[in-house]
Amino acid sequence: MVTLDFTLTPEASGRVHDALTCLSRFSDSVSLEARREKLTLVALNSSKSAYAAFSLDSNGFFSEYDFVPESGADGRFTCQILIKALLSVFKRRLFDTGGRETGIERCEVSVQDQPDQTECRLIVKMVCSHGVTKTYKLTYEVVEVMHALFDKHNSRNHWKISSGTLRSNIEYFGPKTEQLDMYYDDNRMVFTSFTEKIISHDREVLKQPLQTAISIPSDCFEEFRVQEKMHVTISVKDFKAIVSHAAMKNAHISAHYSRPTRPLQFSYGTDDYRCEFTLMTAGEYNVTAAPSVAHKVSSRSVSRNPSIPSERPNGATNGATSASQMPPPSRPNQREKPRSFGKNGRKPVAEDARDESPGLFVTQDEDDERTWQPPNFEDEEETLGWDASADNDAGFHPTFRDTATARAARQEAQGVEGFEGLAPTQRLSQIRGIW
Amino acid sequence: MRFKAGIQNINTFNKFTASLASLSPVAWVRLDETEVRFTVIPEQGTQVWSVLSIETIFEQYTIQSAADNVVNLEVPLPSLQRALKSALNATSANIRLTKKDGLPILCLTIVSTSNAPNQFSAFGSTASRDDGPSYDDSQISNVTDGLSRHRETIITQDIPVRVMSMANVQGIHEPRCREPDVYIVLPPLLQLKSISDRFTRLAMTSRASASGGGGTASSSSSGPKLEMSANMHGCLRLGIRTDAMNISSVWTKLSNPDLDPAVVEGGDEGVLQHPSTRMKELGDAEGRSEEGWATVRIDGRDWGKVMSVGRLAGRVIACFCHEHALILYVYLSNSDEDRDVSVLTYYVSSYSP
């Protein structure tokens, strides 16, 4: 029997929300690993190429933390929960109220593992003001947690930069690009987003996404020791998720890596709240270019070969090796999906609708991009009317609807509706090349 | 084939691109020694033929090609817009046509000073850094320049394009249209857009509810039609008609620009014979009379995309060919004195009732 109880301040709960949002970019489910000294939230993506971990210190992060491991166990308690379920409990709007009272006084979380009760429940109590308490019971699954090991000592390439600098630049990466290449040359660190997809068909050329290169002078970095002319490639999506989260915390991101095809680690945070992301890298490693051009590399170990054997035994983030040691985490059972988040599914929709409210002569910001976008008539909910939230199909009472005439009228309209248009100066088929 | 230019008025260029991108994902861009033309011909809906003077968006403009220094390109507008967006806060931006891996690209090079907190300060930040680059003493006078150059973030955006041959473009012609019946300056597009969008939306919901929510509302061929009319006495009427309703808004006291005899065929006589001169005799300034209106029926969704040009905040003159077509001239400069020739021409078709 395990005891795990902890209490979070409203602020800490907000940070749990941010962590979960970030983890959700990597995986559908989050693993919790409780130890006496810390609670770790872990996500590993399905291809096991990216691992994200948030370590919350038992003293510094929680206002109360009580953990008694099962006797005979190795002092840990591990379980896995769907992130969506947790996010519906740790909702953004509960904590991000724009300076107003949060409405939450504290958040109490406990694990229910008693034999006389329903097993495997994580109980979250949101104690709100005015004596309101919301209790959520989430199902968890006991699984072993896989950790990516990372050997910082042999990762001689290192940089550190304010997340704000990266944040202002990552939005320029095209939405469809997949990979991010990092390259250092001529005192500049270059981040290039690209897609490997080779487009053979001439017509498809224009659909190829933008290739964006962002070159940041090494002076903008707080710490910088990187080997020149070495390409290291990671996923744009992972990088964006990490930078977005770090920027919320105004953190300074550190990167450690050795060479392509070896893991890379981004880390930031304080001792109370530590974020680590271990990503697999791709790229070709050109050995001949290595030691001679090494620039600002620490004097500790310039030669490359010794690092490889030492990395292998303890530094294996490689999916294959980890997987052979530990059973793969099984998917949480659909049937046991907690009821608590069913009702909350629509919430974001409502918020969006409020933002999109179309105005009739209302003051609108002329510079707002959205003002001038053509309206999306399909997706937007009609906000005019008394029953905007209701199903649009039932706009009128069904008894008033004479379906037969309506259909006839529609067919008639389609038949008669001729396209008169402009006097054709040419046939569409005469125009070559533009489509 | 060479094309190279600095981009000035990045904001204008960005808004211009965004306006076109709402109608079609690809534009035909024609560059020559005097002007830049962007043409958008969607498979269905409104065409845009625009001419920009070079200085509207470019500076230090170089163009060279074997075909009389004319370059024709097919450019994906969403990519161009995205690239320009990243240049909005730039200190400088350049564009050039080049090749990468054998494929033509438009390469945008954008220089911006990074806004990192540990940015260049006036107090020689290199002094505090032992691993920072050191500057040669002989270059002391250039130290400030050197430092700021070192603090610059450079973004390059490679936009894949296709080069069009002369044979490709020879067959593309601007639509021809008869002389319009009514000329009118449109009210601020923000007003017009919010009302027309509202009307379109209303018609779509009433249609959806009348037909039991069937698929009609989502098929673009039978989308709601806005009825737009104008007379030569400063009135514009926008309306929508469905089985369940008939709504319209009327603007009055708009201006009807005079025709310039110099550009009308037949000079003064041509103006006298012009359909718009005859329309002046009909109708009234209150818009009460049913006479003197030139009417077009336009697709509501398509119009929503056309109205996207309002972000450029230019003067818009609408030319109504009764029951035939609506042509919009969007001038980038608002003053009459300005000799800037930059104009976007929208050809909007009218549907029969």
PDB file of N, CA, C and O in Angstrom, chain B residues 177-182 294-296 319-327 350:
ATOM      1  N   CYS B 177     -14.474  44.041 -70.281  1.00  0.00           N
ATOM      2  CA  CYS B 177     -15.801  44.262 -69.756  1.00  0.00           C
ATOM      3  C   CYS B 177     -16.374  45.508 -70.396  1.00  0.00           C
ATOM      4  O   CYS B 177     -15.623  46.438 -70.719  1.00  0.00           O
ATOM      5  N   ARG B 178     -17.691  45.557 -70.569  1.00  0.00           N
ATOM      6  CA  ARG B 178     -18.271  46.758 -71.177  1.00  0.00           C
ATOM      7  C   ARG B 178     -18.179  47.941 -70.210  1.00  0.00           C
ATOM      8  O   ARG B 178     -17.910  47.757 -69.029  1.00  0.00           O
ATOM      9  N   GLU B 179     -18.443  49.126 -70.737  1.00  0.00           N
ATOM     10  CA  GLU B 179     -18.359  50.332 -69.914  1.00  0.00           C
ATOM     11  C   GLU B 179     -19.359  50.219 -68.757  1.00  0.00           C
ATOM     12  O   GLU B 179     -20.517  49.848 -68.957  1.00  0.00           O
ATOM     13  N   PRO B 180     -18.925  50.537 -67.542  1.00  0.00           N
ATOM     14  CA  PRO B 180     -19.823  50.384 -66.398  1.00  0.00           C
ATOM     15  C   PRO B 180     -20.937  51.437 -66.371  1.00  0.00           C
ATOM     16  O   PRO B 180     -20.800  52.521 -66.952  1.00  0.00           O
ATOM     17  N   ASP B 181     -22.019  51.093 -65.666  1.00  0.00           N
ATOM     18  CA  ASP B 181     -23.155  52.000 -65.562  1.00  0.00           C
ATOM     19  C   ASP B 181     -22.999  52.978 -64.408  1.00  0.00           C
ATOM     20  O   ASP B 181     -23.490  54.096 -64.472  1.00  0.00           O
ATOM     21  N   VAL B 182     -22.371  52.525 -63.348  1.00  0.00           N
ATOM     22  CA  VAL B 182     -22.257  53.388 -62.165  1.00  0.00           C
ATOM     23  C   VAL B 182     -20.846  53.275 -61.586  1.00  0.00           C
ATOM     24  O   VAL B 182     -20.293  52.180 -61.496  1.00  0.00           O
ATOM     25  N   ALA B 294     -27.767  50.360 -60.572  1.00  0.00           N
ATOM     26  CA  ALA B 294     -27.084  49.270 -61.282  1.00  0.00           C
ATOM     27  C   ALA B 294     -26.858  48.171 -60.247  1.00  0.00           C
ATOM     28  O   ALA B 294     -26.339  48.445 -59.157  1.00  0.00           O
ATOM     29  N   THR B 295     -27.258  46.968 -60.575  1.00  0.00           N
ATOM     30  CA  THR B 295     -27.276  45.887 -59.578  1.00  0.00           C
ATOM     31  C   THR B 295     -26.415  44.712 -60.024  1.00  0.00           C
ATOM     32  O   THR B 295     -26.394  44.355 -61.205  1.00  0.00           O
ATOM     33  N   VAL B 296     -25.716  44.147 -59.062  1.00  0.00           N
ATOM     34  CA  VAL B 296     -25.019  42.887 -59.319  1.00  0.00           C
ATOM     35  C   VAL B 296     -25.321  41.932 -58.172  1.00  0.00           C
ATOM     36  O   VAL B 296     -25.625  42.357 -57.059  1.00  0.00           O
ATOM     37  N   CYS B 319     -17.073  49.808 -59.807  1.00  0.00           N
ATOM     38  CA  CYS B 319     -17.720  50.063 -61.086  1.00  0.00           C
ATOM     39  C   CYS B 319     -18.766  48.987 -61.293  1.00  0.00           C
ATOM     40  O   CYS B 319     -18.434  47.798 -61.341  1.00  0.00           O
ATOM     41  N   PHE B 320     -19.991  49.394 -61.395  1.00  0.00           N
ATOM     42  CA  PHE B 320     -21.095  48.444 -61.554  1.00  0.00           C
ATOM     43  C   PHE B 320     -21.491  48.333 -63.023  1.00  0.00           C
ATOM     44  O   PHE B 320     -21.850  49.333 -63.638  1.00  0.00           O
ATOM     45  N   CYS B 321     -21.408  47.127 -63.563  1.00  0.00           N
ATOM     46  CA  CYS B 321     -22.009  46.862 -64.861  1.00  0.00           C
ATOM     47  C   CYS B 321     -23.296  46.113 -64.546  1.00  0.00           C
ATOM     48  O   CYS B 321     -23.241  44.976 -64.069  1.00  0.00           O
ATOM     49  N   HIS B 322     -24.403  46.736 -64.787  1.00  0.00           N
ATOM     50  CA  HIS B 322     -25.697  46.217 -64.358  1.00  0.00           C
ATOM     51  C   HIS B 322     -25.888  44.759 -64.779  1.00  0.00           C
ATOM     52  O   HIS B 322     -25.758  44.426 -65.957  1.00  0.00           O
ATOM     53  N   GLU B 323     -26.167  43.910 -63.797  1.00  0.00           N
ATOM     54  CA  GLU B 323     -26.439  42.483 -64.032  1.00  0.00           C
ATOM     55  C   GLU B 323     -25.289  41.759 -64.729  1.00  0.00           C
ATOM     56  O   GLU B 323     -25.476  40.736 -65.361  1.00  0.00           O
ATOM     57  N   HIS B 324     -24.114  42.296 -64.625  1.00  0.00           N
ATOM     58  CA  HIS B 324     -23.027  41.690 -65.381  1.00  0.00           C
ATOM     59  C   HIS B 324     -21.768  41.473 -64.537  1.00  0.00           C
ATOM     60  O   HIS B 324     -21.312  40.338 -64.378  1.00  0.00           O
ATOM     61  N   ALA B 325     -21.242  42.536 -63.997  1.00  0.00           N
ATOM     62  CA  ALA B 325     -19.997  42.387 -63.238  1.00  0.00           C
ATOM     63  C   ALA B 325     -19.768  43.596 -62.348  1.00  0.00           C
ATOM     64  O   ALA B 325     -20.347  44.663 -62.551  1.00  0.00           O
ATOM     65  N   LEU B 326     -18.921  43.368 -61.373  1.00  0.00           N
ATOM     66  CA  LEU B 326     -18.507  44.455 -60.481  1.00  0.00           C
ATOM     67  C   LEU B 326     -16.986  44.508 -60.540  1.00  0.00           C
ATOM     68  O   LEU B 326     -16.318  43.493 -60.391  1.00  0.00           O
ATOM     69  N   ILE B 327     -16.471  45.696 -60.797  1.00  0.00           N
ATOM     70  CA  ILE B 327     -15.016  45.838 -60.861  1.00  0.00           C
ATOM     71  C   ILE B 327     -14.597  46.814 -59.772  1.00  0.00           C
ATOM     72  O   ILE B 327     -15.168  47.897 -59.639  1.00  0.00           O
ATOM     73  N   SER B 350     -21.105  38.712 -61.628  1.00  0.00           N
ATOM     74  CA  SER B 350     -22.465  38.787 -61.127  1.00  0.00           C
ATOM     75  C   SER B 350     -23.206  37.511 -61.519  1.00  0.00           C
ATOM     76  O   SER B 350     -23.024  36.987 -62.615  1.00  0.00           O
TER      77      SER B 350
END
